[in-house]
């Protein structure tokens, strides 16, 4: 794929043509990580997407600027979604829905009897209507959710069903095309930036960084790190990106050949922290006082550490780690993450 060459202004105008509200606290800081850089022998910058402000932050907050504008323009008064118990997406959709005055109903498969901790706890505190199901069978979950939607409609509600609405996912890509402009401005204010190796959990945001960097001809490699199999971790870069291209009026299409996706850092599976992930979380906490999460960002940092230790970066590369948040789930993994037992 080759995107048309665009100026920053062209890209900004395309994005500004879409309905948008301002929920995210932007710009997020771009920080040097001097101790980590020293340890790894390569300059590391951290884009603090964990500091986007709403309900403990993360990348998903940026999406809501576009997604909630879409929901409002459709006259919706309730958000309905299916998300697993550990979902950051669920937390942020819930928070953004409440913020714009909508109700929030979340169906969580395979969650009956789970501790009300992490993202589930925050949704509960925000007054979400949680449906914790015992089944994970897709057709049973869909049937349950369809019935729920029909009931809401019978009660006169206008439902924004995040499973069916394109913008719920495409907003990831669109908002990270927008974030590329923000990042570019920040990088221009730093000395000594040449080639930038960007690492992010693979998904819609990766697509946005790729598409925008490509159309602005920026010297960036965007590497997506898989944190589970693509199906488990919703890392469908191509589908979300192409939906986003539609929304922005581009006829170009992304293919899987365009996408750099690493599958060596999944470890035992989605939402199961690997040893390198745990090491990465402890290392960044100890060196920089920055906390990563055990499902997404810990595995991305594990990939960066592995690349540095195996001399895969060039001397003048800058590594840019996208800290996409996910922090509430830290507390569901205390047993794996704590360094020792306290008797
Ligand atoms: C912390 C975190 N990082 C990255 C991602 C990937 O998000 P996306 O597919 O929107 O790029 C997610 C998705 O749930 C997430 O929760």
CSV table of C-alpha atoms and ligand atoms in Angstrom, one decimal:
chain,number,residue,atom,x,y,z
A,1,UNK,CA,0.0,0.0,0.0
A,2,UNK,CA,1.2,3.5,-0.7
A,3,UNK,CA,-0.9,6.3,0.8
A,4,UNK,CA,-1.1,9.5,-1.1
A,5,UNK,CA,1.4,12.0,0.1
A,6,UNK,CA,-0.3,14.5,2.3
A,7,UNK,CA,0.8,17.6,4.0
A,8,UNK,CA,0.1,17.9,7.8
A,9,UNK,CA,-2.6,20.4,7.0
A,10,UNK,CA,-4.3,18.0,4.5
A,11,UNK,CA,-4.4,15.2,7.0
A,12,UNK,CA,-5.6,17.5,9.8
A,13,UNK,CA,-8.4,18.7,7.5
A,14,UNK,CA,-9.5,15.2,6.7
A,15,UNK,CA,-9.7,14.3,10.3
A,16,UNK,CA,-11.4,17.6,11.3
A,17,UNK,CA,-14.2,16.8,8.8
A,18,UNK,CA,-15.4,14.1,11.1
A,19,UNK,CA,-17.7,14.8,14.1
A,20,UNK,CA,-15.6,15.0,17.2
A,21,UNK,CA,-16.0,15.9,20.9
A,22,UNK,CA,-13.1,16.5,23.3
A,23,UNK,CA,-13.0,13.9,26.1
A,24,UNK,CA,-9.3,13.0,26.0
A,25,UNK,CA,-6.8,15.2,27.8
A,26,UNK,CA,-4.4,16.0,24.9
A,27,UNK,CA,-1.6,16.3,24.1
A,28,UNK,CA,-0.3,13.4,26.2
A,29,UNK,CA,3.4,13.9,27.4
A,30,UNK,CA,6.2,12.4,25.3
A,31,UNK,CA,8.9,11.6,27.9
A,32,UNK,CA,12.6,10.6,27.7
A,33,UNK,CA,13.3,7.4,29.7
A,34,UNK,CA,17.0,8.1,30.6
A,35,UNK,CA,17.5,5.2,33.0
A,36,UNK,CA,15.8,2.7,30.8
A,37,UNK,CA,17.8,4.0,27.8
A,38,UNK,CA,21.0,3.6,29.7
A,39,UNK,CA,20.0,0.0,30.7
A,40,UNK,CA,19.1,-1.0,27.1
A,41,UNK,CA,21.8,1.0,25.2
A,42,UNK,CA,19.3,2.8,23.0
A,43,UNK,CA,17.4,6.0,23.4
A,44,UNK,CA,13.9,5.2,24.6
A,45,UNK,CA,11.0,7.7,24.5
A,46,UNK,CA,7.6,6.9,26.1
A,47,UNK,CA,4.4,8.4,24.8
A,48,UNK,CA,2.2,8.5,27.8
A,49,UNK,CA,-1.1,7.4,26.4
A,50,UNK,CA,-1.9,6.1,29.9
A,51,UNK,CA,-2.4,9.7,30.9
A,52,UNK,CA,-5.4,10.5,28.6
A,53,UNK,CA,-7.5,11.4,31.7
A,54,UNK,CA,-10.8,9.6,31.7
A,55,UNK,CA,-11.4,6.8,34.2
A,56,UNK,CA,-7.7,5.9,34.6
A,57,UNK,CA,-6.8,6.7,31.0
A,58,UNK,CA,-5.3,4.6,28.1
A,59,UNK,CA,-5.4,4.7,24.3
A,60,UNK,CA,-9.2,4.0,24.2
A,61,UNK,CA,-9.9,7.5,25.5
A,62,UNK,CA,-8.8,9.0,22.3
A,63,UNK,CA,-11.2,6.8,20.4
A,64,UNK,CA,-14.1,8.2,22.4
A,65,UNK,CA,-13.6,11.7,20.9
A,66,UNK,CA,-14.8,10.2,17.6
A,67,UNK,CA,-17.0,7.3,18.7
A,68,UNK,CA,-19.1,9.3,21.2
A,69,UNK,CA,-19.6,12.1,18.6
A,70,UNK,CA,-21.0,9.4,16.3
A,71,UNK,CA,-23.3,8.0,19.0
A,72,UNK,CA,-24.5,11.5,19.8
A,73,UNK,CA,-25.2,12.3,16.1
A,74,UNK,CA,-27.3,9.2,16.0
A,75,UNK,CA,-29.4,10.3,18.9
A,76,UNK,CA,-28.3,7.3,21.1
A,77,UNK,CA,-29.1,7.2,24.8
A,78,UNK,CA,-27.5,3.9,25.7
A,79,UNK,CA,-24.2,2.2,24.8
A,80,UNK,CA,-24.4,-1.6,24.5
A,81,UNK,CA,-21.3,-3.7,24.2
A,82,UNK,CA,-19.8,-7.2,24.6
A,83,UNK,CA,-16.4,-7.2,26.2
A,84,UNK,CA,-14.4,-9.7,28.3
A,85,UNK,CA,-13.9,-9.1,32.0
A,86,UNK,CA,-10.4,-7.7,31.6
A,87,UNK,CA,-11.5,-5.2,28.9
A,88,UNK,CA,-10.1,-1.7,29.0
A,89,UNK,CA,-12.3,-0.9,26.1
A,90,UNK,CA,-15.4,-1.7,28.2
A,91,UNK,CA,-14.2,0.6,31.0
A,92,UNK,CA,-13.6,3.5,28.7
A,93,UNK,CA,-16.7,3.1,26.6
A,94,UNK,CA,-18.6,3.0,29.9
A,95,UNK,CA,-16.9,6.1,31.2
A,96,UNK,CA,-17.4,8.1,28.0
A,97,UNK,CA,-21.0,7.0,27.7
A,98,UNK,CA,-21.7,8.2,31.3
A,99,UNK,CA,-19.8,11.5,30.6
A,100,UNK,CA,-22.0,12.3,27.6
A,101,UNK,CA,-25.2,11.4,29.6
A,102,UNK,CA,-25.8,7.9,28.1
A,103,UNK,CA,-26.5,4.7,30.0
A,104,UNK,CA,-24.0,1.9,29.6
A,105,UNK,CA,-24.8,-1.8,29.4
A,106,UNK,CA,-22.0,-4.3,29.1
A,107,UNK,CA,-22.2,-8.1,28.5
A,108,UNK,CA,-19.1,-9.9,29.7
A,109,UNK,CA,-18.8,-13.5,28.6
A,110,UNK,CA,-17.2,-16.1,30.8
A,111,UNK,CA,-17.3,-13.8,33.8
A,112,UNK,CA,-19.9,-15.1,36.2
A,113,UNK,CA,-18.4,-15.3,39.7
A,114,UNK,CA,-15.2,-13.4,38.8
A,115,UNK,CA,-13.9,-11.0,41.4
A,116,UNK,CA,-15.2,-7.5,41.0
A,117,UNK,CA,-11.8,-6.0,40.5
A,118,UNK,CA,-9.9,-4.1,37.9
A,119,UNK,CA,-11.9,-3.0,34.9
A,120,UNK,CA,-15.1,-4.7,36.2
A,121,UNK,CA,-14.8,-2.8,39.5
A,122,UNK,CA,-14.5,0.6,37.7
A,123,UNK,CA,-17.5,-0.2,35.5
A,124,UNK,CA,-19.5,-1.1,38.6
A,125,UNK,CA,-18.4,2.1,40.4
A,126,UNK,CA,-19.5,4.2,37.4
A,127,UNK,CA,-23.0,2.6,37.6
A,128,UNK,CA,-22.7,0.4,34.5
A,129,UNK,CA,-25.3,-2.3,34.0
A,130,UNK,CA,-23.1,-5.4,34.0
A,131,UNK,CA,-24.3,-8.8,32.7
A,132,UNK,CA,-21.7,-11.3,33.8
A,133,UNK,CA,-22.4,-14.5,31.8
A,134,UNK,CA,-21.2,-18.0,32.6
A,135,UNK,CA,-20.9,-18.9,28.9
A,136,UNK,CA,-18.3,-17.9,26.4
A,137,UNK,CA,-20.1,-19.6,23.5
A,138,UNK,CA,-20.3,-16.9,20.8
A,139,UNK,CA,-23.8,-17.7,19.5
A,140,UNK,CA,-25.2,-17.8,23.1
A,141,UNK,CA,-23.6,-14.5,24.0
A,142,UNK,CA,-24.9,-12.9,20.8
A,143,UNK,CA,-28.4,-14.3,21.4
A,144,UNK,CA,-28.4,-12.9,24.9
A,145,UNK,CA,-27.2,-9.5,23.7
A,146,UNK,CA,-29.7,-9.4,20.9
A,147,UNK,CA,-32.5,-10.0,23.4
A,148,UNK,CA,-31.1,-7.3,25.7
A,149,UNK,CA,-31.0,-4.9,22.8
A,150,UNK,CA,-34.6,-5.7,21.8
A,151,UNK,CA,-35.8,-5.0,25.4
A,152,UNK,CA,-34.0,-1.7,25.5
A,153,UNK,CA,-35.6,-0.7,22.2
A,154,UNK,CA,-39.1,-1.8,23.5
A,155,UNK,CA,-38.4,0.6,26.4
A,156,UNK,CA,-38.0,3.4,24.0
A,157,UNK,CA,-34.2,3.5,24.1
A,158,UNK,CA,-32.0,4.4,21.1
A,159,UNK,CA,-29.1,1.9,21.4
A,160,UNK,CA,-25.6,2.5,20.1
A,161,UNK,CA,-24.5,-1.1,19.7
A,162,UNK,CA,-20.7,-1.1,19.7
A,163,UNK,CA,-20.5,-4.5,18.1
A,164,UNK,CA,-22.4,-3.3,15.0
A,165,UNK,CA,-21.2,0.3,14.8
A,166,UNK,CA,-18.1,0.7,12.5
A,167,UNK,CA,-17.0,3.8,14.3
A,168,UNK,CA,-16.5,2.0,17.6
A,169,UNK,CA,-13.4,0.3,16.2
A,170,UNK,CA,-12.4,2.6,13.3
A,171,UNK,CA,-12.1,5.4,15.8
A,172,UNK,CA,-9.0,3.6,17.1
A,173,UNK,CA,-7.3,4.1,13.7
A,174,UNK,CA,-8.6,7.6,13.1
A,175,UNK,CA,-7.6,8.8,16.5
A,176,UNK,CA,-4.1,7.4,16.1
A,177,UNK,CA,-3.8,9.2,12.7
A,178,UNK,CA,-4.6,12.3,14.7
A,179,UNK,CA,-2.1,11.2,17.4
A,180,UNK,CA,0.6,10.9,14.7
A,181,UNK,CA,0.3,14.7,14.1
A,182,UNK,CA,0.6,15.4,17.8
A,183,UNK,CA,3.6,13.1,18.1
A,184,UNK,CA,5.3,14.6,15.1
A,185,UNK,CA,5.1,18.0,16.6
A,186,UNK,CA,6.6,16.8,19.9
A,187,UNK,CA,9.4,14.9,18.1
A,188,UNK,CA,10.3,18.1,16.2
A,189,UNK,CA,11.0,19.8,19.5
A,190,UNK,CA,13.6,17.2,20.4
A,191,UNK,CA,17.2,17.1,19.3
A,192,UNK,CA,18.8,14.1,17.5
A,193,UNK,CA,15.7,12.3,16.3
A,194,UNK,CA,16.3,10.3,13.0
A,195,UNK,CA,14.7,7.0,12.4
A,196,UNK,CA,12.0,6.2,15.0
A,197,UNK,CA,11.2,2.6,15.8
A,198,UNK,CA,7.7,2.7,17.3
A,199,UNK,CA,6.4,-0.3,19.3
A,200,UNK,CA,2.7,-0.7,20.2
A,201,UNK,CA,0.3,-3.5,21.0
A,202,UNK,CA,-1.0,-4.6,17.7
A,203,UNK,CA,-4.5,-3.3,16.8
A,204,UNK,CA,-6.4,-0.4,15.4
A,205,UNK,CA,-4.1,2.2,16.8
A,206,UNK,CA,-1.1,0.6,15.1
A,207,UNK,CA,-3.0,0.9,11.8
A,208,UNK,CA,-3.5,4.6,12.5
A,209,UNK,CA,0.2,5.3,13.2
A,210,UNK,CA,1.1,3.3,10.1
A,211,UNK,CA,-1.3,5.1,7.7
A,212,UNK,CA,-0.5,8.6,8.9
A,213,UNK,CA,3.3,8.1,9.0
A,214,UNK,CA,3.1,6.7,5.5
A,215,UNK,CA,1.0,9.5,4.1
A,216,UNK,CA,3.2,12.1,5.8
A,217,UNK,CA,6.4,10.3,4.6
A,218,UNK,CA,7.8,10.2,8.1
A,219,UNK,CA,10.9,8.0,8.9
A,220,UNK,CA,9.1,5.6,11.2
A,221,UNK,CA,8.7,1.9,11.5
A,222,UNK,CA,5.6,0.9,13.3
A,223,UNK,CA,5.9,-2.5,14.9
A,224,UNK,CA,2.8,-4.1,16.4
A,225,UNK,CA,3.3,-6.7,19.2
A,226,UNK,CA,0.7,-9.4,19.4
A,227,UNK,CA,-0.3,-10.0,23.0
A,228,UNK,CA,-2.5,-13.0,22.2
A,229,UNK,CA,-3.6,-14.7,19.0
A,230,UNK,CA,-5.1,-12.1,16.6
A,231,UNK,CA,-8.7,-13.4,17.4
A,232,UNK,CA,-8.1,-13.3,21.2
A,233,UNK,CA,-6.6,-9.8,21.2
A,234,UNK,CA,-8.8,-8.2,18.5
A,235,UNK,CA,-5.6,-7.2,16.7
A,236,UNK,CA,-7.3,-6.9,13.3
A,237,UNK,CA,-5.2,-4.0,12.0
A,238,UNK,CA,-6.3,-4.4,8.4
A,239,UNK,CA,-10.1,-4.4,8.9
A,240,UNK,CA,-10.1,-1.5,11.3
A,241,UNK,CA,-7.7,0.5,9.2
A,242,UNK,CA,-9.7,0.0,6.0
A,243,UNK,CA,-12.9,1.1,7.7
A,244,UNK,CA,-11.1,4.2,8.9
A,245,UNK,CA,-9.8,4.9,5.4
A,246,UNK,CA,-13.5,4.8,4.2
A,247,UNK,CA,-14.5,7.2,6.9
A,248,UNK,CA,-11.7,9.6,5.9
A,249,UNK,CA,-12.5,9.3,2.2
A,250,UNK,CA,-9.4,7.5,1.0
A,251,UNK,CA,-9.7,4.8,-1.7
A,252,UNK,CA,-6.4,3.1,-0.8
A,253,UNK,CA,-6.5,-0.2,1.1
A,254,UNK,CA,-4.1,-1.7,3.6
A,255,UNK,CA,-3.2,-5.4,3.2
A,256,UNK,CA,-1.5,-7.8,5.7
A,257,UNK,CA,1.7,-7.5,3.7
A,258,UNK,CA,2.0,-3.9,4.9
A,259,UNK,CA,1.7,-4.8,8.6
A,260,UNK,CA,4.6,-5.6,10.9
A,261,UNK,CA,3.3,-7.8,13.6
A,262,UNK,CA,5.5,-9.8,16.1
A,263,UNK,CA,4.1,-13.0,17.5
A,264,UNK,CA,7.0,-14.1,19.7
A,265,UNK,CA,5.9,-12.2,22.8
A,266,UNK,CA,2.5,-13.7,23.4
A,267,UNK,CA,3.8,-16.1,26.0
A,268,UNK,CA,1.3,-18.6,27.4
A,269,UNK,CA,-1.6,-16.6,25.9
A,270,UNK,CA,-3.8,-13.6,26.0
A,271,UNK,CA,-4.2,-12.1,29.5
A,272,UNK,CA,-1.6,-14.5,30.8
A,273,UNK,CA,1.6,-12.6,31.6
A,274,UNK,CA,4.8,-14.2,30.4
A,275,UNK,CA,8.1,-14.2,32.4
A,276,UNK,CA,9.6,-11.5,30.1
A,277,UNK,CA,6.4,-9.4,30.5
A,278,UNK,CA,6.7,-9.6,34.3
A,279,UNK,CA,10.5,-8.7,34.1
A,280,UNK,CA,9.6,-5.7,31.8
A,281,UNK,CA,7.0,-4.4,34.2
A,282,UNK,CA,9.4,-4.6,37.1
A,283,UNK,CA,12.3,-3.1,35.2
A,284,UNK,CA,10.3,0.0,34.0
A,285,UNK,CA,8.8,0.5,37.4
A,286,UNK,CA,12.2,0.3,39.1
A,287,UNK,CA,14.1,2.5,36.6
A,288,UNK,CA,11.5,5.1,35.6
A,289,UNK,CA,8.7,4.9,38.2
A,290,UNK,CA,6.3,4.2,35.3
A,291,UNK,CA,3.8,1.3,35.7
A,292,UNK,CA,2.9,-0.9,32.8
A,293,UNK,CA,0.1,-3.4,32.5
A,294,UNK,CA,0.3,-7.2,32.4
A,295,UNK,CA,-1.9,-7.8,29.4
A,296,UNK,CA,-0.7,-5.3,26.7
A,297,UNK,CA,2.1,-2.9,27.5
A,298,UNK,CA,4.3,-5.3,29.6
A,299,UNK,CA,4.5,-7.6,26.5
A,300,UNK,CA,5.3,-4.7,24.2
A,301,UNK,CA,8.1,-3.6,26.5
A,302,UNK,CA,9.3,-7.3,26.7
A,303,UNK,CA,9.7,-7.1,22.9
A,304,UNK,CA,11.7,-3.8,23.1
A,305,UNK,CA,14.0,-5.3,25.8
A,306,UNK,CA,14.6,-8.4,23.7
A,307,UNK,CA,15.4,-6.4,20.6
A,308,UNK,CA,17.8,-4.2,22.5
A,309,UNK,CA,19.6,-7.2,24.1
A,310,UNK,CA,19.9,-8.9,20.7
A,311,UNK,CA,21.3,-5.7,19.1
A,312,UNK,CA,18.4,-5.3,16.7
A,313,UNK,CA,18.4,-1.5,16.9
A,314,UNK,CA,20.9,0.7,15.1
A,315,UNK,CA,23.0,3.1,17.1
A,316,UNK,CA,21.1,6.2,16.1
A,317,UNK,CA,17.6,4.7,16.3
A,318,UNK,CA,15.1,6.2,18.7
A,319,UNK,CA,12.8,3.7,20.2
A,320,UNK,CA,9.3,5.0,20.9
A,321,UNK,CA,7.2,3.0,23.2
A,322,UNK,CA,3.5,3.7,23.1
A,323,UNK,CA,2.3,3.3,26.7
A,324,UNK,CA,-1.4,2.6,25.9
A,325,UNK,CA,-2.4,2.1,29.6
A,326,UNK,CA,-4.5,-0.8,30.8
A,327,UNK,CA,-3.4,-0.2,34.4
A,328,UNK,CA,-6.6,-1.3,36.3
A,329,UNK,CA,-5.8,-5.0,35.4
A,330,UNK,CA,-2.5,-4.8,37.3
A,331,UNK,CA,-4.4,-5.6,40.5
A,332,UNK,CA,-5.9,-8.8,39.1
A,333,UNK,CA,-2.4,-10.2,38.7
A,334,UNK,CA,-0.9,-9.4,42.0
A,335,UNK,CA,0.2,-13.0,42.6
A,336,UNK,CA,2.2,-13.1,39.3
A,337,UNK,CA,3.6,-9.6,39.7
A,338,UNK,CA,4.7,-9.3,43.3
A,339,UNK,CA,8.4,-9.9,43.8
A,340,UNK,CA,8.1,-11.9,47.0
A,341,UNK,CA,5.7,-13.2,49.6
A,342,UNK,CA,5.2,-11.3,52.8
A,343,UNK,CA,4.5,-13.6,55.7
B,1,LIG,C1,-3.9,-1.2,27.1
B,1,LIG,C2,-4.2,-1.5,25.6
B,1,LIG,N1,-3.3,-1.3,24.7
B,1,LIG,C3,-3.5,-1.5,23.4
B,1,LIG,C4,-4.7,-2.0,22.9
B,1,LIG,C5,-5.0,-2.2,21.5
B,1,LIG,O1,-6.0,-1.3,21.1
B,1,LIG,P1,-6.4,-1.0,19.6
B,1,LIG,O2,-6.8,-2.3,19.0
B,1,LIG,O3,-7.6,-0.1,19.8
B,1,LIG,O4,-5.3,-0.4,19.0
B,1,LIG,C6,-5.7,-2.3,23.9
B,1,LIG,C7,-7.0,-2.9,23.5
B,1,LIG,O5,-7.8,-3.4,24.3
B,1,LIG,C8,-5.5,-2.0,25.3
B,1,LIG,O6,-6.4,-2.2,26.2
